[in-house]
PDB file of C-alpha atoms in Angstrom:
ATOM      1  CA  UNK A   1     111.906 147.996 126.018  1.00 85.00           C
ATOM      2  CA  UNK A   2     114.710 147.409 128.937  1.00 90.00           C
ATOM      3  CA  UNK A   3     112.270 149.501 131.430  1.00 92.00           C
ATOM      4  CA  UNK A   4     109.621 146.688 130.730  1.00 93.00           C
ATOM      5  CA  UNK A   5     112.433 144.080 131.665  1.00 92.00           C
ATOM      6  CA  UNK A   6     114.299 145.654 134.285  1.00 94.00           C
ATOM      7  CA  UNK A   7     110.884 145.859 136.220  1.00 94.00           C
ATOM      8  CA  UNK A   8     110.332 142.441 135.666  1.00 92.00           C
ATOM      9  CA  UNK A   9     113.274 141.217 137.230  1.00 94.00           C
ATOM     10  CA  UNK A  10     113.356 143.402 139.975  1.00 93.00           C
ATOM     11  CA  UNK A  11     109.830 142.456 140.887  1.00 90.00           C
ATOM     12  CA  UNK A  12     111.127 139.174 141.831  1.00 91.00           C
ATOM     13  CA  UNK A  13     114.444 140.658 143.673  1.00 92.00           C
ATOM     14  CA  UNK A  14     114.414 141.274 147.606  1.00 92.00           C
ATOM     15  CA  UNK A  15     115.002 145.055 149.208  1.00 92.00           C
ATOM     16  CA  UNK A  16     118.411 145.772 149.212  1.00 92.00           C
ATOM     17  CA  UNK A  17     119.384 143.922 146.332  1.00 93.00           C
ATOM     18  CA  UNK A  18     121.437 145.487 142.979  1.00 95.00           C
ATOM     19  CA  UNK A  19     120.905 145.149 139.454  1.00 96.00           C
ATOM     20  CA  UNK A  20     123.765 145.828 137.059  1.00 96.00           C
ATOM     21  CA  UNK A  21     121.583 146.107 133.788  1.00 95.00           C
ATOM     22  CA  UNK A  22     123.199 146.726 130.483  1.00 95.00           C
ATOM     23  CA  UNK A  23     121.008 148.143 127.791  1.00 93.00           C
ATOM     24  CA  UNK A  24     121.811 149.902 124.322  1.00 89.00           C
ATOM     25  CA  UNK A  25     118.298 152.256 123.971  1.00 88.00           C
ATOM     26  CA  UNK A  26     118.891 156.146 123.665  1.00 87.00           C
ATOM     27  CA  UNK A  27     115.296 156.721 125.501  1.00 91.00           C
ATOM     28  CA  UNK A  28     117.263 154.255 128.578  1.00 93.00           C
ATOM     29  CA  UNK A  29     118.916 157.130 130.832  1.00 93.00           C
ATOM     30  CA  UNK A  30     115.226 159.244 131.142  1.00 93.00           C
ATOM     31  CA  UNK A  31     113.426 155.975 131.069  1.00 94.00           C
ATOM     32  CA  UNK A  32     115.259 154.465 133.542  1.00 95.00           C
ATOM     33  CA  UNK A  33     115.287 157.659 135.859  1.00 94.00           C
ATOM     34  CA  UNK A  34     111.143 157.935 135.548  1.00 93.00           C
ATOM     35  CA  UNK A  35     111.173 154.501 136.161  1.00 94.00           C
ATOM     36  CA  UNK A  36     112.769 154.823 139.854  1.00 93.00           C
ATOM     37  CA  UNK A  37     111.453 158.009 140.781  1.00 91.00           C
ATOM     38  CA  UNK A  38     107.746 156.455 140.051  1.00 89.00           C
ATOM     39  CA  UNK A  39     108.739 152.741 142.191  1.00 90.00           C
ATOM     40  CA  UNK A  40     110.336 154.557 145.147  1.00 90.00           C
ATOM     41  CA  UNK A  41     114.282 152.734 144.219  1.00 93.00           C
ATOM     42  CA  UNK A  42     117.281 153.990 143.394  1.00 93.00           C
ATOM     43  CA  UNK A  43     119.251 154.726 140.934  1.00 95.00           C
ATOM     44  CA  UNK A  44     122.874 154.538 142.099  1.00 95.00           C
ATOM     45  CA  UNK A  45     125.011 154.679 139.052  1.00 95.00           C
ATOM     46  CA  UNK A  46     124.749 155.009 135.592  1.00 95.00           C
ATOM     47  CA  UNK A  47     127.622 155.039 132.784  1.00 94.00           C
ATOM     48  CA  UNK A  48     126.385 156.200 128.968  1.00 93.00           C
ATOM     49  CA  UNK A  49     128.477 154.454 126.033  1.00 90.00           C
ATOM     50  CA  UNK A  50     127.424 152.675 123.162  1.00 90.00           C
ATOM     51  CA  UNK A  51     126.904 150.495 126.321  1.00 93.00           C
ATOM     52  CA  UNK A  52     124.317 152.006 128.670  1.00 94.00           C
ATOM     53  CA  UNK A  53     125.321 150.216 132.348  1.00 95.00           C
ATOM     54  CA  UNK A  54     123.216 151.157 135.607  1.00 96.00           C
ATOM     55  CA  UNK A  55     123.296 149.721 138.511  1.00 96.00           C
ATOM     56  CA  UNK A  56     119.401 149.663 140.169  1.00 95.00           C
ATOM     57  CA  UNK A  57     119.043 149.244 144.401  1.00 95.00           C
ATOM     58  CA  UNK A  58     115.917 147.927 145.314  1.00 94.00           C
ATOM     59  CA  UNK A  59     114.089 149.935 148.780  1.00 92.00           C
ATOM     60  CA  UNK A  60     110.870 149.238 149.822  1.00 81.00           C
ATOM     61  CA  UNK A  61     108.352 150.337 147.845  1.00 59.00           C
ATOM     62  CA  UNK A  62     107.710 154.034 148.004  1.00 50.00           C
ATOM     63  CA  UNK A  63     103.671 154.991 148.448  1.00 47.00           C
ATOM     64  CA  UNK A  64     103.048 155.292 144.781  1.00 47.00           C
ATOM     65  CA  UNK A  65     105.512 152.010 143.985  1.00 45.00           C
ATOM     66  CA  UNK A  66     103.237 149.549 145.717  1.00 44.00           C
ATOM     67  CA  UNK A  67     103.716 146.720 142.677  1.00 42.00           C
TER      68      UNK A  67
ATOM     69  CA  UNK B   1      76.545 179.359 164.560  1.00 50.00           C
ATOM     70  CA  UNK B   2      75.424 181.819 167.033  1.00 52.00           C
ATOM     71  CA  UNK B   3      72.044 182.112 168.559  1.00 51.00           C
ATOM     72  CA  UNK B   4      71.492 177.882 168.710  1.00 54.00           C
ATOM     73  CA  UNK B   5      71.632 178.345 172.952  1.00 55.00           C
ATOM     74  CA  UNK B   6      69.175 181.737 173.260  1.00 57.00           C
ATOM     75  CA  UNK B   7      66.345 179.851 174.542  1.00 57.00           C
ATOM     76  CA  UNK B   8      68.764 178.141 177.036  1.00 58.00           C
ATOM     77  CA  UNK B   9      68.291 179.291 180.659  1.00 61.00           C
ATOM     78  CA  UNK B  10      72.154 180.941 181.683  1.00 60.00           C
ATOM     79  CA  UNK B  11      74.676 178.867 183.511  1.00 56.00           C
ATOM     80  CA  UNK B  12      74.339 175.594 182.230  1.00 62.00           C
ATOM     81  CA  UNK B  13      77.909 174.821 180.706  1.00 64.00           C
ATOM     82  CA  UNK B  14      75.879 173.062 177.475  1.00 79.00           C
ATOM     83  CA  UNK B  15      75.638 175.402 174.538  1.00 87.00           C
ATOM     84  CA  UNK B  16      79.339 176.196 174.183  1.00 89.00           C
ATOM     85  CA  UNK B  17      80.517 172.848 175.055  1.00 90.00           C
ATOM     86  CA  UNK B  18      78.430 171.662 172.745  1.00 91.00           C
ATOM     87  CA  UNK B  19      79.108 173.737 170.197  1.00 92.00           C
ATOM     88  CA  UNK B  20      82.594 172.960 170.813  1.00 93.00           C
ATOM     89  CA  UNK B  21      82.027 169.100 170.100  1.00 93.00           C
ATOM     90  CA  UNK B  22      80.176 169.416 167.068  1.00 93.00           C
ATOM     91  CA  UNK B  23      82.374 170.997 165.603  1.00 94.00           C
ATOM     92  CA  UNK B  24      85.235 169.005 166.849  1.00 94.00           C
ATOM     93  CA  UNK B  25      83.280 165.544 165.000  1.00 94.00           C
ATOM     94  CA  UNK B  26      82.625 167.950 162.325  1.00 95.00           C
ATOM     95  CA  UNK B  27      86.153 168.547 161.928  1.00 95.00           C
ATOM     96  CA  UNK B  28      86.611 165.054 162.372  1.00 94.00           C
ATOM     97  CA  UNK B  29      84.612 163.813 159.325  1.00 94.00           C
ATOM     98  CA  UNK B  30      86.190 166.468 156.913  1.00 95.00           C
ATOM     99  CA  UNK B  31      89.623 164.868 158.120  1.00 94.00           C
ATOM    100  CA  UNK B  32      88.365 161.308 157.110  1.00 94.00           C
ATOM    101  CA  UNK B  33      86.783 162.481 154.191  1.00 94.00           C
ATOM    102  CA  UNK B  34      90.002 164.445 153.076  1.00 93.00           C
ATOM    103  CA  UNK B  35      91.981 161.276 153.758  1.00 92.00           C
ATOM    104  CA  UNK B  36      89.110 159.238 151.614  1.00 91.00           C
ATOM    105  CA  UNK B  37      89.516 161.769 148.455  1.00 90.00           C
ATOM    106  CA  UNK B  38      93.260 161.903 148.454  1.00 88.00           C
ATOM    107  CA  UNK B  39      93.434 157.915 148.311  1.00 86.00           C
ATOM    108  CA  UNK B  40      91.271 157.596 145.921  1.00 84.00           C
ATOM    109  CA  UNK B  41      93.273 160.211 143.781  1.00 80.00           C
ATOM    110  CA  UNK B  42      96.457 158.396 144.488  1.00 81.00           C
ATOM    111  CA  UNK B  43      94.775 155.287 143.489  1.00 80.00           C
ATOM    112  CA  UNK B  44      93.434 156.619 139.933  1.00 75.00           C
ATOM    113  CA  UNK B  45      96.480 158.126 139.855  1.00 75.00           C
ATOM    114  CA  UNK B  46      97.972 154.947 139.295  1.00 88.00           C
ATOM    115  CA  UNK B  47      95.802 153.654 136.664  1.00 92.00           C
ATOM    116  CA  UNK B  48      95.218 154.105 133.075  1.00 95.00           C
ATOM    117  CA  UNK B  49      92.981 153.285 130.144  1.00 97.00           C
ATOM    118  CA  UNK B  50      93.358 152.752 126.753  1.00 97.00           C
ATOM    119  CA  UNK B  51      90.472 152.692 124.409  1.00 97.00           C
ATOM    120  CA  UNK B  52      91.905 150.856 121.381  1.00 97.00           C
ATOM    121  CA  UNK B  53      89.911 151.768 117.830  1.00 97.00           C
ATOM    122  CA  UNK B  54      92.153 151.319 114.929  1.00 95.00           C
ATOM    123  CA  UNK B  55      92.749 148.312 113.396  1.00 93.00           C
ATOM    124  CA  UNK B  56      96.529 149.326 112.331  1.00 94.00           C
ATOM    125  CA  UNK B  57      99.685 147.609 113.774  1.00 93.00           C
ATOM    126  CA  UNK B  58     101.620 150.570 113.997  1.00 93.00           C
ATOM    127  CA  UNK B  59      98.885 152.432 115.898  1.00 96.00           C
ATOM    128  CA  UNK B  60      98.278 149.205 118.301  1.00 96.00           C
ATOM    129  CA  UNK B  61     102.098 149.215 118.588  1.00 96.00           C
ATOM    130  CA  UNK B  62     101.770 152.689 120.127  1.00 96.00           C
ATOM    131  CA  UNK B  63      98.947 151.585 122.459  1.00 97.00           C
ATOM    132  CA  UNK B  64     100.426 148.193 123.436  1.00 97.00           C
ATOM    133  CA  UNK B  65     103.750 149.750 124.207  1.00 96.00           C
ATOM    134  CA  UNK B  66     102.086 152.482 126.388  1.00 96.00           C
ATOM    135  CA  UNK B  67     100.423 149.852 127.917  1.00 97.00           C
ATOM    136  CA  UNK B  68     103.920 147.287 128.988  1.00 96.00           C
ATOM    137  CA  UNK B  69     105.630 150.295 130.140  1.00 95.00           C
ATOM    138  CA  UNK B  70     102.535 151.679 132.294  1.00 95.00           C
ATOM    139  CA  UNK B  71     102.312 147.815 133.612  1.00 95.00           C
ATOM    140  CA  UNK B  72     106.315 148.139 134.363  1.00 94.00           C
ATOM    141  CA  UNK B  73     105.538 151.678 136.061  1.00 92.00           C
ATOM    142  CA  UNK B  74     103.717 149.526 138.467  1.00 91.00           C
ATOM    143  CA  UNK B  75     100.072 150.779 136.983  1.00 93.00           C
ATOM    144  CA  UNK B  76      97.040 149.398 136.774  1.00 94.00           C
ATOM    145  CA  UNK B  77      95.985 149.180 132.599  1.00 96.00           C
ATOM    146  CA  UNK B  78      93.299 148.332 130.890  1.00 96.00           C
ATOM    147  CA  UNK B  79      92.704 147.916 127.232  1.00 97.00           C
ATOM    148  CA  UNK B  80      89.432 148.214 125.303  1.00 97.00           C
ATOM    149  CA  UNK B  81      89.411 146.819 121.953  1.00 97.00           C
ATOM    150  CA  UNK B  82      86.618 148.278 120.192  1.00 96.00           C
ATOM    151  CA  UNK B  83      85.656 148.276 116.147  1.00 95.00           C
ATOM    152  CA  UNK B  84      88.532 147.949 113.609  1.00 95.00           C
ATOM    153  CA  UNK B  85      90.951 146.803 116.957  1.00 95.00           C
ATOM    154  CA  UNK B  86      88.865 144.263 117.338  1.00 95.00           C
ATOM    155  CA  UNK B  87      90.602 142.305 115.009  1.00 93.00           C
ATOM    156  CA  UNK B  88      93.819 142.250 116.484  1.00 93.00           C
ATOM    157  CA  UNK B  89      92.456 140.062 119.320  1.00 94.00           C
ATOM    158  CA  UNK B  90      90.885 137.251 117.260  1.00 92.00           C
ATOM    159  CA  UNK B  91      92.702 134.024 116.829  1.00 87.00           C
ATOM    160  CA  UNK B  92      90.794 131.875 113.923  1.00 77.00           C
ATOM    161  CA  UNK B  93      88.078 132.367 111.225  1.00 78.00           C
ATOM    162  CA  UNK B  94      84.911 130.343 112.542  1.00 80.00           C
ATOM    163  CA  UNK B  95      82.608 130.363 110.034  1.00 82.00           C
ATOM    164  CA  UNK B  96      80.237 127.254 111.250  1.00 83.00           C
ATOM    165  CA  UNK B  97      76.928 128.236 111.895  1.00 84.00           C
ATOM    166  CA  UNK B  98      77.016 131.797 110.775  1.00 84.00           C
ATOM    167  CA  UNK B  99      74.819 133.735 108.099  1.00 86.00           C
ATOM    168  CA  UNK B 100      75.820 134.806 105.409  1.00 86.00           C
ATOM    169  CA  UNK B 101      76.618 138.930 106.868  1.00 88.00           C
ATOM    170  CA  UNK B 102      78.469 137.186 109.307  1.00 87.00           C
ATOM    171  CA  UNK B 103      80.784 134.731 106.921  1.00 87.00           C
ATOM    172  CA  UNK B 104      81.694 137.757 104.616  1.00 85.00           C
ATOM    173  CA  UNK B 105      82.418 139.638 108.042  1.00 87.00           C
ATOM    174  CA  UNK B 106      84.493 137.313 109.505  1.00 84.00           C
ATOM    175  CA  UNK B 107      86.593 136.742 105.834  1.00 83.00           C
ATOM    176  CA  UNK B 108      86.856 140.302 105.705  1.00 86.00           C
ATOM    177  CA  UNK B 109      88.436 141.252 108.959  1.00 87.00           C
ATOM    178  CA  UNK B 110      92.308 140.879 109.798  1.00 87.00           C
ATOM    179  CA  UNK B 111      92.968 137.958 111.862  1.00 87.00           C
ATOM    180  CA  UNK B 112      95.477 138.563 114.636  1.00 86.00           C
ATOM    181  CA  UNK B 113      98.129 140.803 115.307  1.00 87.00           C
ATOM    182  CA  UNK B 114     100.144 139.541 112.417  1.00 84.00           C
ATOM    183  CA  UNK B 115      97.725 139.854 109.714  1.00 85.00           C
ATOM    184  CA  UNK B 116      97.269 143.726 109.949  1.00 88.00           C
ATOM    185  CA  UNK B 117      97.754 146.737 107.782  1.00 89.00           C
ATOM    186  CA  UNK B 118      99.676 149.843 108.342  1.00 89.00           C
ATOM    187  CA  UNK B 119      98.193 153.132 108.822  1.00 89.00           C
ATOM    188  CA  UNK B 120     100.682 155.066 106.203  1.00 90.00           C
ATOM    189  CA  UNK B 121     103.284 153.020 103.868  1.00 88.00           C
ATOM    190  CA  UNK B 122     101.171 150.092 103.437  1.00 85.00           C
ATOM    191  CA  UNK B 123     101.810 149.709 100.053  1.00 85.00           C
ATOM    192  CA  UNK B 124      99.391 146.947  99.074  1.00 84.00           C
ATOM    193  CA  UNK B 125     100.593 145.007 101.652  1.00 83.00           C
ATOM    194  CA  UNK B 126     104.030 144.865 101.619  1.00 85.00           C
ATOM    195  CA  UNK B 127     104.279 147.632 103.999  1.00 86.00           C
ATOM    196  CA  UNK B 128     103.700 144.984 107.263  1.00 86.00           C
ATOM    197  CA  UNK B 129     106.309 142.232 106.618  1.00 87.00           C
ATOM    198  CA  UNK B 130     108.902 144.984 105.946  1.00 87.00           C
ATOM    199  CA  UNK B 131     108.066 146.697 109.198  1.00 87.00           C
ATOM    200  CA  UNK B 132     108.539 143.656 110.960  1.00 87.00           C
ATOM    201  CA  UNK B 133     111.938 142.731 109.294  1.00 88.00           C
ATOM    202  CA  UNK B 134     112.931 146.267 110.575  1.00 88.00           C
ATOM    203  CA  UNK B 135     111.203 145.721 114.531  1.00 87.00           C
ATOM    204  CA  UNK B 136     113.261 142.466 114.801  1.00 87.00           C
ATOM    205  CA  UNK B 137     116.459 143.830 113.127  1.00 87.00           C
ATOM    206  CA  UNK B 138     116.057 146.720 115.341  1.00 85.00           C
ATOM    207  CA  UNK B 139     115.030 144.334 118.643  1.00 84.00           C
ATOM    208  CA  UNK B 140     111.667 146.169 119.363  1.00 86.00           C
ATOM    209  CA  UNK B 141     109.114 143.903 120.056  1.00 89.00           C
ATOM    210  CA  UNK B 142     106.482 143.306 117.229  1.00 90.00           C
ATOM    211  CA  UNK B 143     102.795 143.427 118.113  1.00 92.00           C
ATOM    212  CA  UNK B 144     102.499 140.229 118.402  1.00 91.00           C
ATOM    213  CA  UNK B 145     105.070 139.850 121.263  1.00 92.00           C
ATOM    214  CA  UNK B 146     103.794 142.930 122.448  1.00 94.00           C
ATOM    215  CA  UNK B 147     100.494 141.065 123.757  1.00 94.00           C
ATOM    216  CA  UNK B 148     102.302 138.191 124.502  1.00 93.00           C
ATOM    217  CA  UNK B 149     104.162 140.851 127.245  1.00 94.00           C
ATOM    218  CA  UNK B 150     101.098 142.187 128.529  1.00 95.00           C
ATOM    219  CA  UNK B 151      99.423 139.503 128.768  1.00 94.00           C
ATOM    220  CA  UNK B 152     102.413 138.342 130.884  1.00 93.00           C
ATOM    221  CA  UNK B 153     102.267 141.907 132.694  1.00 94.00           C
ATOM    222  CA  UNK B 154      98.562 141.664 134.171  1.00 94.00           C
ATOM    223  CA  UNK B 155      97.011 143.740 131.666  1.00 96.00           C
ATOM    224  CA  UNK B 156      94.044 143.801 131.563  1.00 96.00           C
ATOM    225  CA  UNK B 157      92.623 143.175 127.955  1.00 97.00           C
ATOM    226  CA  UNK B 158      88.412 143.713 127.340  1.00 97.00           C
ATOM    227  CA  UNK B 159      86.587 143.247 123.911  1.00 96.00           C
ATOM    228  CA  UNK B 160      83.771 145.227 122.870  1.00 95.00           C
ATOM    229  CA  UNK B 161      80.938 142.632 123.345  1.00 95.00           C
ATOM    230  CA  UNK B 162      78.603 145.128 121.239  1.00 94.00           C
ATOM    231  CA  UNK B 163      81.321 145.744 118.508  1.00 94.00           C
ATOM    232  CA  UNK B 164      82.287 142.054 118.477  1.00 94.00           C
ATOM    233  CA  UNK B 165      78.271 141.646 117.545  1.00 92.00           C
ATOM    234  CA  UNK B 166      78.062 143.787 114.698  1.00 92.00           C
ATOM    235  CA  UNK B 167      81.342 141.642 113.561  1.00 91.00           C
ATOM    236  CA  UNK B 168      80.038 138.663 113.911  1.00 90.00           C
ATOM    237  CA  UNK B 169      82.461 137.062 116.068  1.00 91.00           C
ATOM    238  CA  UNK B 170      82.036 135.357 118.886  1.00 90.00           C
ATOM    239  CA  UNK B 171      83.893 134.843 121.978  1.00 91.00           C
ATOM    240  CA  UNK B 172      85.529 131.619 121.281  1.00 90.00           C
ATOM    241  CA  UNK B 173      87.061 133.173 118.041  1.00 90.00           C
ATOM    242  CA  UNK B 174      89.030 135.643 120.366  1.00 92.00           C
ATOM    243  CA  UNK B 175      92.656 135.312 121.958  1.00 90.00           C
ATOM    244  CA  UNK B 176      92.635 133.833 125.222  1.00 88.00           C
ATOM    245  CA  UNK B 177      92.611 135.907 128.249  1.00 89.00           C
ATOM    246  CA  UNK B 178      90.529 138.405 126.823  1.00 93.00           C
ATOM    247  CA  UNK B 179      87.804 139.711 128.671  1.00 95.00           C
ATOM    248  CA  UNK B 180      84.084 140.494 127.270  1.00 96.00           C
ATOM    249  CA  UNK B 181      82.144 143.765 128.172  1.00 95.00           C
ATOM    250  CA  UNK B 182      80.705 146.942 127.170  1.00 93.00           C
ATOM    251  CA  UNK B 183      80.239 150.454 127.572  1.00 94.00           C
ATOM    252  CA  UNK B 184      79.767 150.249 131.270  1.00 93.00           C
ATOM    253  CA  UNK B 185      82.573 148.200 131.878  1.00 93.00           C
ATOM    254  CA  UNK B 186      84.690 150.841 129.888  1.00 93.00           C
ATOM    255  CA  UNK B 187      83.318 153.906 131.590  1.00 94.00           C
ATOM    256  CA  UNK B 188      83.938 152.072 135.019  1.00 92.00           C
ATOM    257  CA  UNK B 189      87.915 151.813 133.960  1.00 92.00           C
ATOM    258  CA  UNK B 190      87.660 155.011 132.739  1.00 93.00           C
ATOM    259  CA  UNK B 191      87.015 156.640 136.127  1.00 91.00           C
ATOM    260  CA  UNK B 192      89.027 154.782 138.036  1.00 89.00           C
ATOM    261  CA  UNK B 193      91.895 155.667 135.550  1.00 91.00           C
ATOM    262  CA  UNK B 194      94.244 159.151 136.098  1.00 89.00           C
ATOM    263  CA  UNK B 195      94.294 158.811 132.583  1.00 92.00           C
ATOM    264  CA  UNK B 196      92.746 157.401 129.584  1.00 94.00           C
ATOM    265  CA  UNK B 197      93.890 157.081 126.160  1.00 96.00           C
ATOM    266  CA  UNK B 198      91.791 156.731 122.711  1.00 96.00           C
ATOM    267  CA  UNK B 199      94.071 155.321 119.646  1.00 96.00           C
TER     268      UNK B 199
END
């Protein structure tokens, strides 16, 4: 599950920072979208391939994105 | 409202003033109590339960998965292994000082998250090491890694300490970092939970 990991490491990243993450899951795109909306960052690209690549900015977290 | 200042002699400022300040600490406490409610929403709304029944790895897949992503959504989850689940919590067969209910019991239930059955396409058995050829081939994570996650992710794992009873199994035959409680405790997740889940 790259949600599961991509929250892990950007648990541990500072506000402001990017994530390039490359994943190969067909669920990735929506996941990945729910999955900022809910922690209050930001997606700011994503690329769809046999390669999924996004690149994930960190802000501070959102009301509802406290951990 | 009206009619609280008729037995007040006329001129003295009090009744409407009055009035007016009641109300306004009325108003007040309905603001706080608004803000109170709405937090605690927000707060539930960020936590869910799972009550996990079945003793199958594919359905404990399903609840251990919802459970690692909630975590990763940044929600609080708790897990209830009750009945048949219970044995995908246990470590090791201890059969010293048990009776003899208890020893056939213990040899009877699956031991771990590796040692279960599947709900459909079992097939005497063969059904779970194919599955798990297919997870890893696939890279999902097997059940086994899947409570090695949450347990990673602050989940929050409880046994059934009734269920575990009528098992015969005590706590020191159960995975570490798993909690012991009971209906209450369950109930209490459960309503502090936007959701809860029964698999």
């Amino acid at each position: 599950m790259p949600i599961v990991k991509v929250s892990q490491v950007v648990k541990a990243m500072a506000c402001g920072d990017r994530l390039l993450v490359e994943a190969n899951d067909p669920a990735f795109q929506a996941d990945l979208e729910a999955w900022v909306r809910r922690l209050g960052h930001r997606l700011v690209e994503f690329h769809d391939g046999p390669v999924q690549r996004a690149v994930i900015e960190k802000l501070e977290a959102g009301p509802d994105g406290g951990r | 409202m009206e009619g609280v200042d008729q037995g007040r002699p006329p001129g003295e400022e009090s009744s409407t003033e009055a009035n007016t300040r009641a109300t306004a600490a009325r108003l007040r406490d309905l603001e706080l109590r608004v803000e109170e409610l709405s937090q605690a929403q927000a707060y539930n709304r960020q936590g869910i339960t799972i009550i996990a029944f079945s003793g199958e790895m594919d359905r404990l897949m399903a609840a251990l998965m919802l459970a690692t992503g909630a975590a990763a959504m940044g929600m609080r989850v708790s897990i209830f292994f009750t009945f048949w689940a219970l044995a995908a919590v246990r470590k090791e067969n201890n059969f010293r000082g048990k009776g003899f209910t208890d020893r056939l019991l213990t040899a009877m239930l699956p031991r771990g998250p590796e040692k279960l059955r599947l709900s459909r396409w079992n097939m005497l058995g063969l059904g779970r090491p194919f599955f798990s050829h297919v997870l890893r081939k696939r890279h999902v994570e097997t059940l086994a890694s899947l409570f090695l996650l949450a347990r990673e992710l602050g989940v929050r794992m409880v046994a059934c300490q009734t269920a575990m009873e009528v098992m015969g199994l005590r706590r020191e035959e159960m995975l570490e970092g798993i909690e012991f409680g009971g209906v209450a405790t369950c109930l209490d997740a459960v309503q502090n939970s936007g959701s809860s889940l029964l698999i």
